[in-house]
Amino acid sequence: MTIPFVLMRGGTSKAVFLRSDTLPHDAKQRDMVILSLFGSPDPRQVDGLGGADLLTSKLAIIDAPSRPDADLDYTFAQVSITEPVVDYDINCGNISAAVGAYAIDEGIVPVVGPTTTVRIHNTNTGRVLLAEVPIVDGAAAVEGTYAVHGVPGTGAPIALDFAQTAGGITGQLLPTNNEIDVLETAIGPIEATIIDLANLTVFVRAEAVGMTGTEGPADFTEEHLGSVTAVKEAAAELLGMPTDGLTPVPAIVSPPASYTSYATGHEVTSHDVDLVARVVGGRPAVLHKAYPGTLAACTGVAARMDGTTVNAVTRRDRRILDQISIGHTSGVMPVSARVSRAAEKWIVDEATYHRTARRLAEGTAYVRNSAVAPVTIQR
């Protein structure tokens, strides 16, 4: 079986891009093809296109828009490396930037001026996000001076606004109507903030799970993982969700501090950041080597909301400014976030960050015929 594909980098991630009509319609067959395409399950993904890393075992499925306020449908899939599982319950904000560039280069969205807006319907969350793609010579710009920590070199900045994505999974920005909930976890009661923006996220302070907050991948222990997993599972139970999914995504936050960047080995100082954050995700769960774009938008918004765990650790003199600098595993990520209040509810007015993206390769992928198992149709 052959499938045409495009390989793209978006921010600190890479993904295989496929058109939906190149995959089987049956969900079980589709996932079998995807697993074979990526070479999963296998720690090295040696027999497929997967990169054997949480940040490179990703898939973007592109389809015609299913709603009038969007230019295309985009379904994100996180392909497990070691298990025969394809997860669709999250979106990737880094790959969302690549979707914008892909839409321009594939002619899905006509070029308008030096910057073109791409309205992306993310089917995972049922929400529309906006990508502002810079244009050069009728195509998505690649070269530029914008640096993304965790990516070598510089590129043209793509602005992504997730302000319209609140409540994609639960129906509201604060699923429990509380800025802070006390979760009854396997390690005891823990205060946490649950926010549904871009991706459903549970924020917890680092000390509550036995962390400093500045850990890198080598410092993240099985004990840390157990504590973070306990928080995630308790939050899922509170929301009436399965505990074995990827959401709510656990984010660990702490006040500004100095640490060494995983990507460069250089010091990130406490003066460079307004708070420090780490994310645990994937299957198997690991400490993220950078920071998901979706969670950056969510973190920035949470930092603006009085009473949240994120607001509590954010540098006090930065809480009233539009831009928040998040210290993550590989460096610093700035986010522009604005919120307001109406009818005793929080309203997200802006949740924007910038990424770079570019096309890396295109061609034909060869999937084992054995991956396409026959389906018995019951009549």
XYZ file of C-alpha atoms in Angstrom:
379
model
C 0.000 0.000 0.000
C 1.381 3.427 -0.943
C 0.460 6.777 0.606
C 1.590 10.243 -0.531
C 2.922 12.253 2.400
C 4.590 15.496 3.408
C 6.983 15.739 6.349
C 6.915 19.085 8.138
C 8.501 20.667 11.156
C 6.330 22.910 13.251
C 8.024 24.597 16.194
C 9.844 21.969 18.240
C 7.958 19.048 16.669
C 7.826 17.115 13.393
C 4.810 15.425 11.832
C 3.821 13.374 8.838
C 1.019 15.118 6.906
C -1.590 13.025 5.084
C -4.786 13.835 3.239
C -7.739 12.072 4.846
C -8.792 10.381 1.593
C -5.516 8.443 1.501
C -6.420 6.540 4.684
C -9.012 3.778 5.212
C -12.431 4.992 6.369
C -12.719 2.238 8.960
C -11.205 3.554 12.212
C -9.520 0.286 13.185
C -7.960 -0.185 9.748
C -6.910 3.466 9.680
C -5.018 3.124 12.955
C -3.355 -0.100 11.798
C -2.105 1.697 8.690
C -0.869 4.645 10.771
C 0.990 2.370 13.186
C 2.656 0.569 10.282
C 3.495 3.882 8.612
C 5.289 5.036 11.772
C 6.892 1.695 12.604
C 5.046 1.315 15.914
C 5.161 -0.353 18.321
C 8.952 -0.343 18.434
C 11.223 1.812 20.648
C 13.258 2.773 17.552
C 10.379 2.892 15.039
C 13.044 1.583 12.673
C 10.578 0.168 10.118
C 8.613 3.389 9.655
C 8.655 7.174 9.480
C 8.436 7.754 13.236
C 11.333 9.517 14.924
C 11.364 7.422 18.135
C 10.589 10.498 20.232
C 7.438 12.077 21.661
C 8.074 15.204 19.573
C 8.520 13.393 16.260
C 5.949 10.586 16.405
C 3.127 12.837 15.249
C 0.571 12.877 12.448
C -1.565 15.605 10.874
C -4.593 14.500 8.835
C -5.919 17.220 6.525
C -9.428 17.344 5.082
C -11.848 19.808 3.492
C -13.557 22.101 6.022
C -16.637 20.695 7.740
C -17.779 24.101 9.002
C -18.208 27.462 7.248
C -15.872 29.433 9.529
C -12.820 27.301 8.677
C -10.537 26.827 5.672
C -9.700 23.202 6.426
C -10.140 20.412 8.949
C -7.044 19.255 10.812
C -6.957 16.133 12.953
C -3.900 15.585 15.116
C -2.747 12.116 16.133
C -0.068 11.241 18.666
C 1.321 7.870 17.621
C 2.571 5.785 20.527
C 6.120 4.561 20.124
C 5.944 1.427 22.272
C 2.227 0.581 22.259
C -0.142 -0.144 19.331
C -2.144 2.992 20.121
C -2.992 6.145 18.167
C -4.308 8.945 20.397
C -6.694 11.609 19.108
C -7.696 13.299 22.376
C -5.190 16.166 22.153
C -3.995 18.793 19.690
C -0.388 19.828 19.060
C 0.189 23.566 18.980
C 3.603 23.259 17.361
C 2.221 21.196 14.495
C -0.677 23.661 14.227
C 1.869 26.183 12.919
C 2.939 23.707 10.252
C -0.718 23.248 9.278
C -0.879 26.949 8.452
C 2.202 26.768 6.225
C 0.986 23.525 4.628
C -2.372 25.094 3.768
C -0.628 27.921 1.913
C 1.874 25.755 0.054
C -0.767 23.201 -0.975
C -3.035 25.938 -2.361
C -5.803 25.160 0.127
C -5.920 28.811 1.165
C -5.294 31.562 -1.420
C -2.486 33.979 -0.650
C -3.654 37.427 0.436
C -0.992 40.088 0.956
C 2.248 39.758 2.929
C 0.445 37.784 5.647
C -2.413 35.326 5.117
C -4.776 34.102 7.826
C -5.547 30.376 7.841
C -8.644 29.345 9.798
C -7.906 25.873 11.133
C -10.700 23.671 12.462
C -9.030 21.297 14.883
C -11.350 18.296 14.983
C -9.769 16.957 18.186
C -11.195 19.866 20.167
C -13.936 21.027 17.804
C -12.552 24.565 17.854
C -11.109 26.981 15.269
C -7.660 28.483 15.734
C -6.071 31.175 13.595
C -2.635 31.004 11.975
C -1.120 34.201 10.556
C 1.332 32.941 7.930
C 3.955 35.295 6.427
C 4.214 35.059 2.636
C 7.225 35.349 0.309
C 6.910 34.838 -3.454
C 3.438 33.358 -3.107
C 4.449 30.679 -0.598
C 4.759 30.340 3.159
C 7.903 32.154 4.242
C 10.680 30.003 5.678
C 13.633 32.315 6.254
C 13.486 34.886 9.018
C 15.012 36.081 12.263
C 12.606 34.541 14.783
C 14.190 31.996 17.136
C 12.275 29.155 18.783
C 14.126 27.712 21.753
C 14.623 24.023 21.055
C 15.009 24.541 17.281
C 18.401 25.311 15.675
C 18.624 28.553 13.708
C 15.860 31.028 12.964
C 12.848 31.307 10.681
C 9.765 33.280 9.699
C 7.322 33.664 12.617
C 3.813 32.216 12.328
C 1.393 33.698 14.868
C -1.139 31.284 16.353
C -4.171 32.541 18.272
C -6.089 30.044 20.408
C -8.517 32.554 21.954
C -11.503 30.832 20.321
C -10.635 27.361 21.615
C -11.948 27.663 25.190
C -14.161 24.794 26.311
C -13.338 22.510 23.394
C -13.531 19.346 25.488
C -15.695 20.232 28.495
C -17.726 23.148 27.184
C -16.204 25.838 29.371
C -12.871 27.449 30.192
C -13.031 26.364 33.843
C -14.599 22.892 33.711
C -15.327 22.842 37.449
C -16.141 26.577 37.681
C -13.277 26.861 40.164
C -9.898 28.552 39.853
C -8.555 25.908 42.243
C -9.784 22.420 43.071
C -8.504 20.089 45.757
C -7.893 16.760 44.046
C -8.101 13.578 46.086
C -5.111 11.752 44.648
C -3.273 8.528 45.434
C -0.578 10.636 47.132
C -3.019 12.747 49.134
C -5.061 15.934 48.575
C -3.426 18.332 46.102
C -4.483 21.787 44.925
C -4.701 22.105 41.148
C -6.193 24.294 38.432
C -8.037 22.679 35.519
C -8.376 24.782 32.365
C -9.859 23.838 28.995
C -8.141 26.006 26.384
C -6.288 24.638 23.330
C -5.852 21.397 25.299
C -7.520 20.317 28.528
C -4.828 20.880 31.167
C -4.359 20.321 34.890
C -1.826 22.658 36.516
C -0.123 21.717 39.774
C 2.659 23.380 41.739
C 5.998 21.580 41.558
C 6.432 21.088 45.290
C 3.075 19.298 45.465
C 4.499 16.438 43.370
C 7.972 16.407 44.903
C 9.667 18.410 42.148
C 11.709 21.605 42.077
C 10.138 22.592 38.760
C 13.453 22.990 36.942
C 14.010 19.307 36.158
C 15.251 18.155 32.776
C 14.585 14.731 31.222
C 17.531 13.147 33.069
C 16.263 14.432 36.425
C 12.694 13.224 36.007
C 12.320 10.053 38.076
C 9.795 7.235 38.253
C 8.680 8.700 41.578
C 8.004 12.042 39.895
C 6.083 10.276 37.143
C 3.987 8.391 39.678
C 3.043 11.591 41.505
C 2.217 13.492 38.315
C 0.186 10.553 37.018
C -1.773 10.482 40.281
C -2.722 14.134 39.750
C -3.705 13.543 36.130
C -5.861 10.534 37.010
C -7.580 12.353 39.880
C -8.377 15.296 37.597
C -9.773 12.932 34.970
C -11.963 11.227 37.571
C -13.247 14.595 38.777
C -14.259 15.434 35.206
C -15.821 12.013 34.605
C -13.224 11.127 31.978
C -11.225 7.927 31.378
C -8.010 7.924 33.394
C -5.918 6.233 30.689
C -6.146 8.994 28.052
C -3.603 11.734 27.366
C -5.836 14.421 28.856
C -6.068 16.329 31.052
C -2.416 17.058 30.282
C -0.445 17.576 33.514
C 1.636 20.760 33.708
C 3.964 21.449 36.629
C 4.497 25.131 37.455
C 6.860 26.979 39.789
C 8.173 30.520 40.406
C 11.023 31.972 38.307
C 14.302 30.098 38.799
C 17.580 29.486 36.983
C 18.364 26.176 35.265
C 20.245 24.670 32.316
C 18.512 24.377 28.936
C 18.178 20.782 27.769
C 18.550 21.877 24.117
C 21.608 24.114 24.337
C 23.301 23.478 27.681
C 23.177 27.227 28.325
C 21.787 28.762 31.484
C 18.247 30.106 31.584
C 18.256 32.669 34.387
C 15.401 33.555 36.691
C 15.457 37.045 35.178
C 14.605 35.588 31.742
C 11.285 34.066 32.805
C 8.056 34.992 34.563
C 7.380 31.421 35.676
C 8.820 27.964 35.076
C 6.752 25.110 33.640
C 7.217 21.473 32.737
C 4.835 19.101 30.958
C 4.477 15.335 31.145
C 2.791 13.541 28.270
C 2.848 10.894 25.593
C 2.566 7.136 25.647
C 4.723 6.133 27.440
C 4.584 9.297 29.532
C 7.809 11.316 29.621
C 8.924 14.808 30.539
C 8.472 17.033 27.481
C 11.815 18.195 26.054
C 10.420 21.636 25.201
C 6.854 22.937 25.747
C 3.667 22.236 23.801
C 2.290 25.295 22.020
C -1.235 24.506 23.143
C -0.150 24.417 26.765
C 1.781 27.650 26.314
C -1.464 29.362 25.289
C -3.261 27.735 28.212
C -0.475 28.648 30.646
C -0.430 32.271 29.518
C -4.173 32.584 30.015
C -4.024 30.849 33.407
C -1.296 33.264 34.507
C -3.750 36.121 33.926
C -6.562 34.568 35.966
C -6.516 35.563 39.627
C -6.716 32.629 42.007
C -5.150 29.940 39.793
C -2.055 27.930 40.665
C -0.343 29.446 37.633
C -1.149 33.017 38.637
C 0.235 32.304 42.108
C 3.720 31.410 40.792
C 3.916 34.104 38.083
C 6.262 37.010 38.703
C 4.096 39.603 40.417
C 5.163 42.600 38.343
C 4.345 40.707 35.096
C 0.810 39.603 35.899
C -0.721 42.767 34.446
C 1.309 42.804 31.207
C 0.151 41.236 27.940
C 3.220 39.038 27.443
C 4.303 36.204 29.713
C 7.673 34.443 29.354
C 7.436 30.740 30.204
C 10.643 28.989 31.200
C 10.501 25.470 29.755
C 12.866 22.508 29.455
C 14.721 23.878 26.416
C 14.500 27.625 26.977
C 11.953 30.425 27.058
C 8.627 30.796 25.254
C 6.803 34.149 25.181
C 3.004 34.152 25.058
C 0.621 37.075 24.621
C -2.483 36.539 26.727
C -5.368 38.788 27.720
C -8.489 37.948 29.713
C -11.510 39.858 30.947
C -14.557 39.237 33.112
C -18.202 39.209 32.018
C -21.204 37.861 33.943
C -18.807 36.480 36.573
C -17.028 34.396 33.924
C -13.514 34.590 32.554
C -13.324 35.554 28.875
C -10.215 34.869 26.780
C -9.460 37.879 24.592
C -6.084 36.706 23.293
C -3.906 33.599 23.551
C -1.151 34.037 20.963
C 2.364 32.712 20.495
C 4.756 32.376 17.554
C 6.381 29.328 15.976
C 8.415 28.683 12.843
C 7.656 25.903 10.377
C 8.890 24.470 7.110
C 8.407 21.587 4.696
C 11.154 19.002 5.101
C 10.223 16.346 2.554
C 7.443 14.984 0.395
C 7.015 11.689 -1.373
C 5.449 8.249 -1.234
C 5.351 6.097 1.876
C 5.175 2.322 1.615
C 2.978 0.573 4.166
C 3.055 -3.185 4.630
C 0.028 -4.834 3.019
C -0.331 -6.903 6.184
C -1.268 -3.690 8.007
C -4.543 -3.535 6.097
C -6.554 -6.319 7.700
C -9.905 -7.339 6.204
C -12.993 -6.003 7.940
C -16.048 -8.194 8.423
C -19.220 -6.260 7.657
C -22.276 -7.429 9.564
C -25.526 -7.092 7.661
